[in-house]
Amino acid sequence: MTAAVLGVIGGSGVYDLPGLEDIREEAIGSPWGKPSDALRFGRIGSTQVVFLARHGRGHRLSPSGINYRANIDVLKRAGVTDLVAISACGSFRNELHPGLFVLVDQFVDRTHGRASSFFGNGCVAHVPFAHPVGPILRRRIVDAAAAEEIAVHKGGTYVCMEGPQFSSLAESKGYKAAGYDVIGMTNLPEAKLAREAEITFATIAMVTDFDCWHPSHDDVDVASVVAVARANADKAARLVARLARDFPAEREECPAGSHRALDGAIMTAPSHRDAELVAKLDAVAGRVLKA
Protein backbone atom coordinates (compact mmCIF):
# COMPACT_ATOMS: atom_id res chain seq x y z
CA MET A 1 0.00 0.00 0.00
CA THR A 2 1.04 3.61 -0.60
CA ALA A 3 1.48 5.93 2.38
CA ALA A 4 -0.91 8.89 2.28
CA VAL A 5 0.73 12.30 1.95
CA LEU A 6 -1.54 15.34 2.10
CA GLY A 7 -0.65 18.26 -0.16
CA VAL A 8 -2.04 21.76 0.38
CA ILE A 9 -1.91 24.64 -2.09
CA GLY A 10 -2.55 28.00 -0.46
CA GLY A 11 -4.04 30.80 -2.53
CA SER A 12 -4.72 34.51 -2.00
CA GLY A 13 -4.33 35.34 1.67
CA VAL A 14 -3.05 31.84 2.55
CA TYR A 15 0.72 31.88 2.16
CA ASP A 16 1.57 29.58 5.04
CA LEU A 17 0.04 26.70 6.98
CA PRO A 18 0.11 27.23 10.76
CA GLY A 19 0.16 24.04 12.82
CA LEU A 20 2.86 22.22 10.90
CA GLU A 21 5.44 20.50 13.08
CA ASP A 22 8.93 19.25 12.23
CA ILE A 23 9.03 21.77 9.39
CA ARG A 24 11.65 21.77 6.69
CA GLU A 25 11.79 23.56 3.35
CA GLU A 26 13.07 22.13 0.11
CA ALA A 27 13.28 23.61 -3.37
CA ILE A 28 12.61 20.63 -5.63
CA GLY A 29 13.59 20.94 -9.26
CA SER A 30 11.21 20.14 -12.09
CA PRO A 31 11.79 19.51 -15.80
CA TRP A 32 8.70 21.68 -16.37
CA GLY A 33 10.39 24.81 -15.06
CA LYS A 34 10.34 26.70 -11.79
CA PRO A 35 7.49 26.11 -9.31
CA SER A 36 5.87 28.95 -7.40
CA ASP A 37 7.98 28.49 -4.28
CA ALA A 38 9.91 26.02 -2.17
CA LEU A 39 7.83 23.23 -0.63
CA ARG A 40 7.26 23.23 3.12
CA PHE A 41 7.28 19.73 4.57
CA GLY A 42 5.86 18.97 7.99
CA ARG A 43 3.55 16.87 10.05
CA ILE A 44 0.13 17.38 11.59
CA GLY A 45 -0.55 14.56 13.99
CA SER A 46 0.81 11.49 12.24
CA THR A 47 0.01 12.77 8.73
CA GLN A 48 2.78 14.01 6.45
CA VAL A 49 1.81 17.36 4.90
CA VAL A 50 3.40 19.30 2.03
CA PHE A 51 2.48 22.97 1.56
CA LEU A 52 2.97 25.16 -1.51
CA ALA A 53 2.11 28.86 -1.81
CA ARG A 54 0.40 29.11 -5.21
CA HIS A 55 1.38 32.70 -5.91
CA GLY A 56 4.71 32.48 -4.07
CA ARG A 57 5.51 34.28 -0.86
CA GLY A 58 4.82 37.96 -1.34
CA HIS A 59 2.21 37.09 -4.00
CA ARG A 60 4.68 37.48 -6.88
CA LEU A 61 2.83 35.44 -9.50
CA SER A 62 -0.40 36.30 -11.32
CA PRO A 63 -2.96 33.56 -12.07
CA SER A 64 -1.83 33.54 -15.72
CA GLY A 65 1.86 33.49 -14.76
CA ILE A 66 1.83 30.49 -12.43
CA ASN A 67 3.72 27.44 -13.66
CA TYR A 68 0.98 24.96 -12.83
CA ARG A 69 2.79 22.03 -14.40
CA ALA A 70 5.91 22.59 -12.31
CA ASN A 71 3.80 22.98 -9.16
CA ILE A 72 1.96 19.69 -9.60
CA ASP A 73 5.11 17.92 -10.77
CA VAL A 74 7.09 18.84 -7.64
CA LEU A 75 4.17 17.87 -5.40
CA LYS A 76 4.12 14.49 -7.13
CA ARG A 77 7.88 14.15 -6.64
CA ALA A 78 7.34 14.96 -2.96
CA GLY A 79 5.03 11.94 -2.69
CA VAL A 80 1.71 13.79 -2.44
CA THR A 81 -1.24 11.44 -2.94
CA ASP A 82 -4.12 13.77 -2.01
CA LEU A 83 -4.19 17.49 -2.77
CA VAL A 84 -6.40 20.22 -1.30
CA ALA A 85 -6.39 23.59 -3.09
CA ILE A 86 -7.48 26.61 -1.05
CA SER A 87 -8.69 29.40 -3.29
CA ALA A 88 -10.47 32.75 -3.03
CA CYS A 89 -13.53 33.02 -5.26
CA GLY A 90 -16.52 35.16 -6.17
CA SER A 91 -20.09 33.94 -5.74
CA PHE A 92 -23.11 33.93 -8.09
CA ARG A 93 -25.63 32.95 -5.42
CA ASN A 94 -27.02 34.99 -2.52
CA GLU A 95 -26.75 32.05 -0.14
CA LEU A 96 -23.05 31.59 -0.96
CA HIS A 97 -22.02 34.67 0.97
CA PRO A 98 -18.56 36.11 1.66
CA GLY A 99 -16.83 34.11 4.37
CA LEU A 100 -18.47 30.80 3.42
CA PHE A 101 -16.39 27.85 2.21
CA VAL A 102 -17.71 26.05 -0.88
CA LEU A 103 -16.58 22.49 -1.58
CA VAL A 104 -17.04 22.47 -5.33
CA ASP A 105 -17.38 19.26 -7.30
CA GLN A 106 -17.41 20.52 -10.91
CA PHE A 107 -15.40 22.94 -13.07
CA VAL A 108 -15.90 24.95 -16.26
CA ASP A 109 -12.84 26.17 -18.16
CA ARG A 110 -12.85 29.75 -19.46
CA THR A 111 -9.08 30.15 -19.55
CA HIS A 112 -6.97 30.49 -22.67
CA GLY A 113 -3.29 30.06 -23.40
CA ARG A 114 -2.45 28.13 -20.23
CA ALA A 115 -0.57 24.85 -20.22
CA SER A 116 -3.04 22.50 -18.53
CA SER A 117 -1.66 19.12 -19.60
CA PHE A 118 1.62 17.29 -19.18
CA PHE A 119 0.99 15.41 -22.42
CA GLY A 120 1.06 16.50 -26.05
CA ASN A 121 2.65 15.76 -29.41
CA GLY A 122 4.98 12.82 -28.99
CA CYS A 123 3.08 11.35 -26.06
CA VAL A 124 -0.67 11.78 -26.32
CA ALA A 125 -2.91 10.88 -23.37
CA HIS A 126 -6.55 11.40 -22.46
CA VAL A 127 -7.59 10.94 -18.82
CA PRO A 128 -11.19 10.71 -17.55
CA PHE A 129 -12.31 13.99 -16.01
CA ALA A 130 -16.09 13.73 -15.65
CA HIS A 131 -15.73 13.88 -11.87
CA PRO A 132 -12.74 16.15 -11.17
CA VAL A 133 -12.98 16.06 -7.37
CA GLY A 134 -12.26 12.99 -5.25
CA PRO A 135 -15.55 12.12 -3.46
CA ILE A 136 -13.91 10.53 -0.42
CA LEU A 137 -11.45 13.40 0.00
CA ARG A 138 -14.28 15.94 -0.25
CA ARG A 139 -16.31 13.97 2.31
CA ARG A 140 -13.34 14.00 4.68
CA ILE A 141 -13.22 17.81 4.35
CA VAL A 142 -16.95 17.97 5.13
CA ASP A 143 -16.40 15.84 8.25
CA ALA A 144 -13.45 17.99 9.32
CA ALA A 145 -15.56 21.14 8.90
CA ALA A 146 -18.33 19.66 11.03
CA ALA A 147 -15.83 18.74 13.75
CA GLU A 148 -14.47 22.31 13.75
CA GLU A 149 -17.94 23.88 13.47
CA ILE A 150 -16.98 25.60 10.22
CA ALA A 151 -19.83 26.30 7.81
CA VAL A 152 -19.35 24.80 4.35
CA HIS A 153 -21.55 24.41 1.29
CA LYS A 154 -21.34 20.96 -0.25
CA GLY A 155 -21.14 20.93 -4.04
CA GLY A 156 -21.12 23.55 -6.76
CA THR A 157 -19.58 24.49 -10.09
CA TYR A 158 -16.43 26.61 -10.22
CA VAL A 159 -15.90 28.55 -13.45
CA CYS A 160 -12.22 29.31 -13.99
CA MET A 161 -11.63 32.57 -15.85
CA GLU A 162 -8.33 33.76 -17.28
CA GLY A 163 -7.96 37.08 -15.47
CA PRO A 164 -6.08 38.90 -14.16
CA GLN A 165 -8.93 41.39 -14.56
CA PHE A 166 -12.12 40.67 -12.64
CA SER A 167 -15.30 39.92 -14.62
CA SER A 168 -17.16 42.44 -16.71
CA LEU A 169 -20.81 42.91 -15.70
CA ALA A 170 -21.95 41.08 -18.86
CA GLU A 171 -19.67 38.13 -18.10
CA SER A 172 -20.79 38.01 -14.48
CA LYS A 173 -24.49 38.01 -15.41
CA GLY A 174 -23.84 35.38 -18.07
CA TYR A 175 -22.07 33.03 -15.66
CA LYS A 176 -24.87 33.46 -13.14
CA ALA A 177 -27.50 32.74 -15.81
CA ALA A 178 -25.59 29.61 -16.83
CA GLY A 179 -26.03 28.25 -13.32
CA TYR A 180 -22.43 28.42 -12.16
CA ASP A 181 -21.89 28.86 -8.44
CA VAL A 182 -18.48 30.46 -7.93
CA ILE A 183 -15.70 31.98 -10.02
CA GLY A 184 -11.93 32.01 -9.64
CA MET A 185 -8.74 32.17 -11.69
CA THR A 186 -6.60 29.21 -10.60
CA ASN A 187 -8.17 25.90 -9.69
CA LEU A 188 -8.95 24.29 -13.02
CA PRO A 189 -5.38 23.87 -14.30
CA GLU A 190 -4.54 22.36 -10.90
CA ALA A 191 -7.45 19.93 -11.06
CA LYS A 192 -6.62 18.79 -14.61
CA LEU A 193 -2.91 18.36 -13.92
CA ALA A 194 -3.50 16.60 -10.62
CA ARG A 195 -5.70 14.07 -12.41
CA GLU A 196 -2.96 13.41 -14.98
CA ALA A 197 -0.48 12.99 -12.13
CA GLU A 198 -2.86 10.51 -10.43
CA ILE A 199 -3.23 12.78 -7.39
CA THR A 200 -6.68 12.93 -5.79
CA PHE A 201 -7.87 16.54 -5.79
CA ALA A 202 -10.36 18.72 -3.90
CA THR A 203 -10.97 22.46 -3.62
CA ILE A 204 -11.86 24.62 -0.64
CA ALA A 205 -13.25 27.72 -2.35
CA MET A 206 -13.38 30.67 0.07
CA VAL A 207 -16.06 33.14 -1.01
CA THR A 208 -14.70 36.68 -0.79
CA ASP A 209 -17.31 38.65 -2.80
CA PHE A 210 -20.43 38.51 -4.98
CA ASP A 211 -18.52 39.26 -8.18
CA CYS A 212 -20.19 42.26 -9.87
CA TRP A 213 -23.63 40.86 -10.76
CA HIS A 214 -25.15 41.64 -7.35
CA PRO A 215 -27.19 44.88 -7.46
CA SER A 216 -26.02 45.97 -4.00
CA HIS A 217 -22.40 44.96 -4.56
CA ASP A 218 -19.71 47.39 -5.64
CA ASP A 219 -17.10 46.45 -8.23
CA VAL A 220 -14.76 43.76 -6.93
CA ASP A 221 -11.44 45.15 -5.75
CA VAL A 222 -8.24 43.63 -4.39
CA ALA A 223 -8.52 45.23 -0.97
CA SER A 224 -11.90 43.67 -0.20
CA VAL A 225 -10.91 40.26 -1.57
CA VAL A 226 -7.69 40.13 0.44
CA ALA A 227 -9.43 41.37 3.60
CA VAL A 228 -11.95 38.51 3.53
CA ALA A 229 -9.31 35.96 2.53
CA ARG A 230 -7.06 36.96 5.41
CA ALA A 231 -9.96 36.89 7.83
CA ASN A 232 -10.62 33.31 6.74
CA ALA A 233 -6.99 32.16 6.83
CA ASP A 234 -7.19 30.93 10.42
CA LYS A 235 -10.44 29.12 9.69
CA ALA A 236 -8.86 27.44 6.65
CA ALA A 237 -5.83 26.43 8.71
CA ARG A 238 -8.08 24.87 11.37
CA LEU A 239 -10.00 22.98 8.71
CA VAL A 240 -6.86 21.58 7.08
CA ALA A 241 -5.34 20.70 10.46
CA ARG A 242 -8.43 18.71 11.43
CA LEU A 243 -8.46 17.02 8.02
CA ALA A 244 -4.82 16.04 8.48
CA ARG A 245 -5.25 14.78 12.04
CA ASP A 246 -8.05 12.45 10.94
CA PHE A 247 -6.42 11.38 7.66
CA PRO A 248 -5.79 7.68 6.96
CA ALA A 249 -2.22 6.38 7.05
CA GLU A 250 -2.56 4.67 3.69
CA ARG A 251 -3.85 6.07 0.43
CA GLU A 252 -7.48 5.27 -0.29
CA GLU A 253 -8.70 4.22 -3.70
CA CYS A 254 -10.64 7.06 -5.29
CA PRO A 255 -14.15 6.31 -6.66
CA ALA A 256 -13.45 8.87 -9.42
CA GLY A 257 -10.41 6.82 -10.48
CA SER A 258 -7.80 9.49 -9.78
CA HIS A 259 -5.40 6.97 -8.21
CA ARG A 260 -5.13 5.10 -11.54
CA ALA A 261 -6.18 7.79 -14.03
CA LEU A 262 -3.45 6.86 -16.52
CA ASP A 263 -4.54 3.26 -16.93
CA GLY A 264 -5.18 2.97 -20.69
CA ALA A 265 -4.88 6.74 -21.17
CA ILE A 266 -1.72 6.93 -23.29
CA MET A 267 -2.48 6.65 -27.00
CA THR A 268 0.97 6.99 -28.55
CA ALA A 269 2.70 3.73 -29.39
CA PRO A 270 5.99 3.20 -27.48
CA SER A 271 8.00 3.21 -30.70
CA HIS A 272 6.63 6.65 -31.65
CA ARG A 273 6.99 8.43 -28.31
CA ASP A 274 9.14 11.53 -28.04
CA ALA A 275 12.06 10.62 -25.79
CA GLU A 276 12.50 14.16 -24.44
CA LEU A 277 8.84 14.43 -23.42
CA VAL A 278 8.84 10.94 -21.92
CA ALA A 279 11.87 11.89 -19.81
CA LYS A 280 9.97 14.90 -18.42
CA LEU A 281 7.06 12.62 -17.50
CA ASP A 282 9.16 10.45 -15.19
CA ALA A 283 7.36 11.54 -11.98
CA VAL A 284 3.90 12.16 -13.39
CA ALA A 285 3.55 9.05 -15.55
CA GLY A 286 6.44 6.81 -14.60
CA ARG A 287 4.06 4.16 -13.26
CA VAL A 288 2.65 3.45 -16.71
CA LEU A 289 5.55 4.50 -18.95
CA LYS A 290 7.96 2.13 -17.19
CA ALA A 291 5.53 -0.77 -17.07
PDB file of N, CA and C in Angstrom, residues 7 12 17-18 25 78 116 130 140 147 159 174-175 192 201 207-208 230 243-244 273:
ATOM      1  N   GLY A   7      -1.164  17.024   0.386  1.00  0.00           N
ATOM      2  CA  GLY A   7      -0.649  18.262  -0.162  1.00  0.00           C
ATOM      3  C   GLY A   7      -1.660  19.378  -0.001  1.00  0.00           C
ATOM      4  N   SER A  12      -4.735  33.121  -2.467  1.00  0.00           N
ATOM      5  CA  SER A  12      -4.719  34.514  -2.004  1.00  0.00           C
ATOM      6  C   SER A  12      -5.038  34.586  -0.511  1.00  0.00           C
ATOM      7  N   LEU A  17       0.966  27.628   6.347  1.00  0.00           N
ATOM      8  CA  LEU A  17       0.037  26.696   6.979  1.00  0.00           C
ATOM      9  C   LEU A  17       0.420  26.544   8.445  1.00  0.00           C
ATOM     10  N   PRO A  18      -0.178  27.347   9.324  1.00  0.00           N
ATOM     11  CA  PRO A  18       0.108  27.227  10.756  1.00  0.00           C
ATOM     12  C   PRO A  18      -0.269  25.828  11.261  1.00  0.00           C
ATOM     13  N   GLU A  25      12.062  23.046   4.689  1.00  0.00           N
ATOM     14  CA  GLU A  25      11.789  23.560   3.349  1.00  0.00           C
ATOM     15  C   GLU A  25      12.739  22.916   2.358  1.00  0.00           C
ATOM     16  N   ALA A  78       7.292  14.954  -4.420  1.00  0.00           N
ATOM     17  CA  ALA A  78       7.343  14.959  -2.962  1.00  0.00           C
ATOM     18  C   ALA A  78       6.499  13.849  -2.346  1.00  0.00           C
ATOM     19  N   SER A 116      -2.251  23.240 -19.520  1.00  0.00           N
ATOM     20  CA  SER A 116      -3.042  22.502 -18.531  1.00  0.00           C
ATOM     21  C   SER A 116      -2.955  20.996 -18.734  1.00  0.00           C
ATOM     22  N   ALA A 130     -14.684  13.418 -15.893  1.00  0.00           N
ATOM     23  CA  ALA A 130     -16.093  13.726 -15.653  1.00  0.00           C
ATOM     24  C   ALA A 130     -16.333  14.158 -14.219  1.00  0.00           C
ATOM     25  N   ARG A 140     -14.206  13.826   3.510  1.00  0.00           N
ATOM     26  CA  ARG A 140     -13.342  14.004   4.680  1.00  0.00           C
ATOM     27  C   ARG A 140     -13.246  15.491   5.061  1.00  0.00           C
ATOM     28  N   ALA A 147     -16.531  18.888  12.475  1.00  0.00           N
ATOM     29  CA  ALA A 147     -15.830  18.743  13.746  1.00  0.00           C
ATOM     30  C   ALA A 147     -15.332  20.082  14.272  1.00  0.00           C
ATOM     31  N   VAL A 159     -16.331  28.143 -12.117  1.00  0.00           N
ATOM     32  CA  VAL A 159     -15.901  28.548 -13.452  1.00  0.00           C
ATOM     33  C   VAL A 159     -14.552  29.241 -13.299  1.00  0.00           C
ATOM     34  N   GLY A 174     -23.776  36.572 -17.239  1.00  0.00           N
ATOM     35  CA  GLY A 174     -23.839  35.376 -18.072  1.00  0.00           C
ATOM     36  C   GLY A 174     -23.490  34.125 -17.301  1.00  0.00           C
ATOM     37  N   TYR A 175     -22.453  34.185 -16.473  1.00  0.00           N
ATOM     38  CA  TYR A 175     -22.073  33.025 -15.662  1.00  0.00           C
ATOM     39  C   TYR A 175     -23.175  32.675 -14.659  1.00  0.00           C
ATOM     40  N   LYS A 192      -6.943  19.593 -13.418  1.00  0.00           N
ATOM     41  CA  LYS A 192      -6.616  18.786 -14.606  1.00  0.00           C
ATOM     42  C   LYS A 192      -5.253  18.120 -14.466  1.00  0.00           C
ATOM     43  N   PHE A 201      -7.796  15.081  -5.911  1.00  0.00           N
ATOM     44  CA  PHE A 201      -7.871  16.544  -5.793  1.00  0.00           C
ATOM     45  C   PHE A 201      -9.198  16.988  -5.193  1.00  0.00           C
ATOM     46  N   VAL A 207     -15.334  32.031  -0.382  1.00  0.00           N
ATOM     47  CA  VAL A 207     -16.062  33.139  -1.013  1.00  0.00           C
ATOM     48  C   VAL A 207     -15.606  34.465  -0.398  1.00  0.00           C
ATOM     49  N   THR A 208     -15.157  35.365  -1.254  1.00  0.00           N
ATOM     50  CA  THR A 208     -14.704  36.684  -0.791  1.00  0.00           C
ATOM     51  C   THR A 208     -15.622  37.819  -1.234  1.00  0.00           C
ATOM     52  N   ARG A 230      -7.889  36.976   4.204  1.00  0.00           N
ATOM     53  CA  ARG A 230      -7.056  36.957   5.413  1.00  0.00           C
ATOM     54  C   ARG A 230      -7.879  36.652   6.654  1.00  0.00           C
ATOM     55  N   LEU A 243      -8.499  18.003   9.110  1.00  0.00           N
ATOM     56  CA  LEU A 243      -8.461  17.023   8.022  1.00  0.00           C
ATOM     57  C   LEU A 243      -7.216  16.153   8.142  1.00  0.00           C
ATOM     58  N   ALA A 244      -6.073  16.779   8.384  1.00  0.00           N
ATOM     59  CA  ALA A 244      -4.816  16.037   8.478  1.00  0.00           C
ATOM     60  C   ALA A 244      -4.802  15.109   9.685  1.00  0.00           C
ATOM     61  N   ARG A 273       6.995   7.424 -29.376  1.00  0.00           N
ATOM     62  CA  ARG A 273       6.991   8.426 -28.314  1.00  0.00           C
ATOM     63  C   ARG A 273       8.238   9.295 -28.367  1.00  0.00           C
TER      64      ARG A 273
END
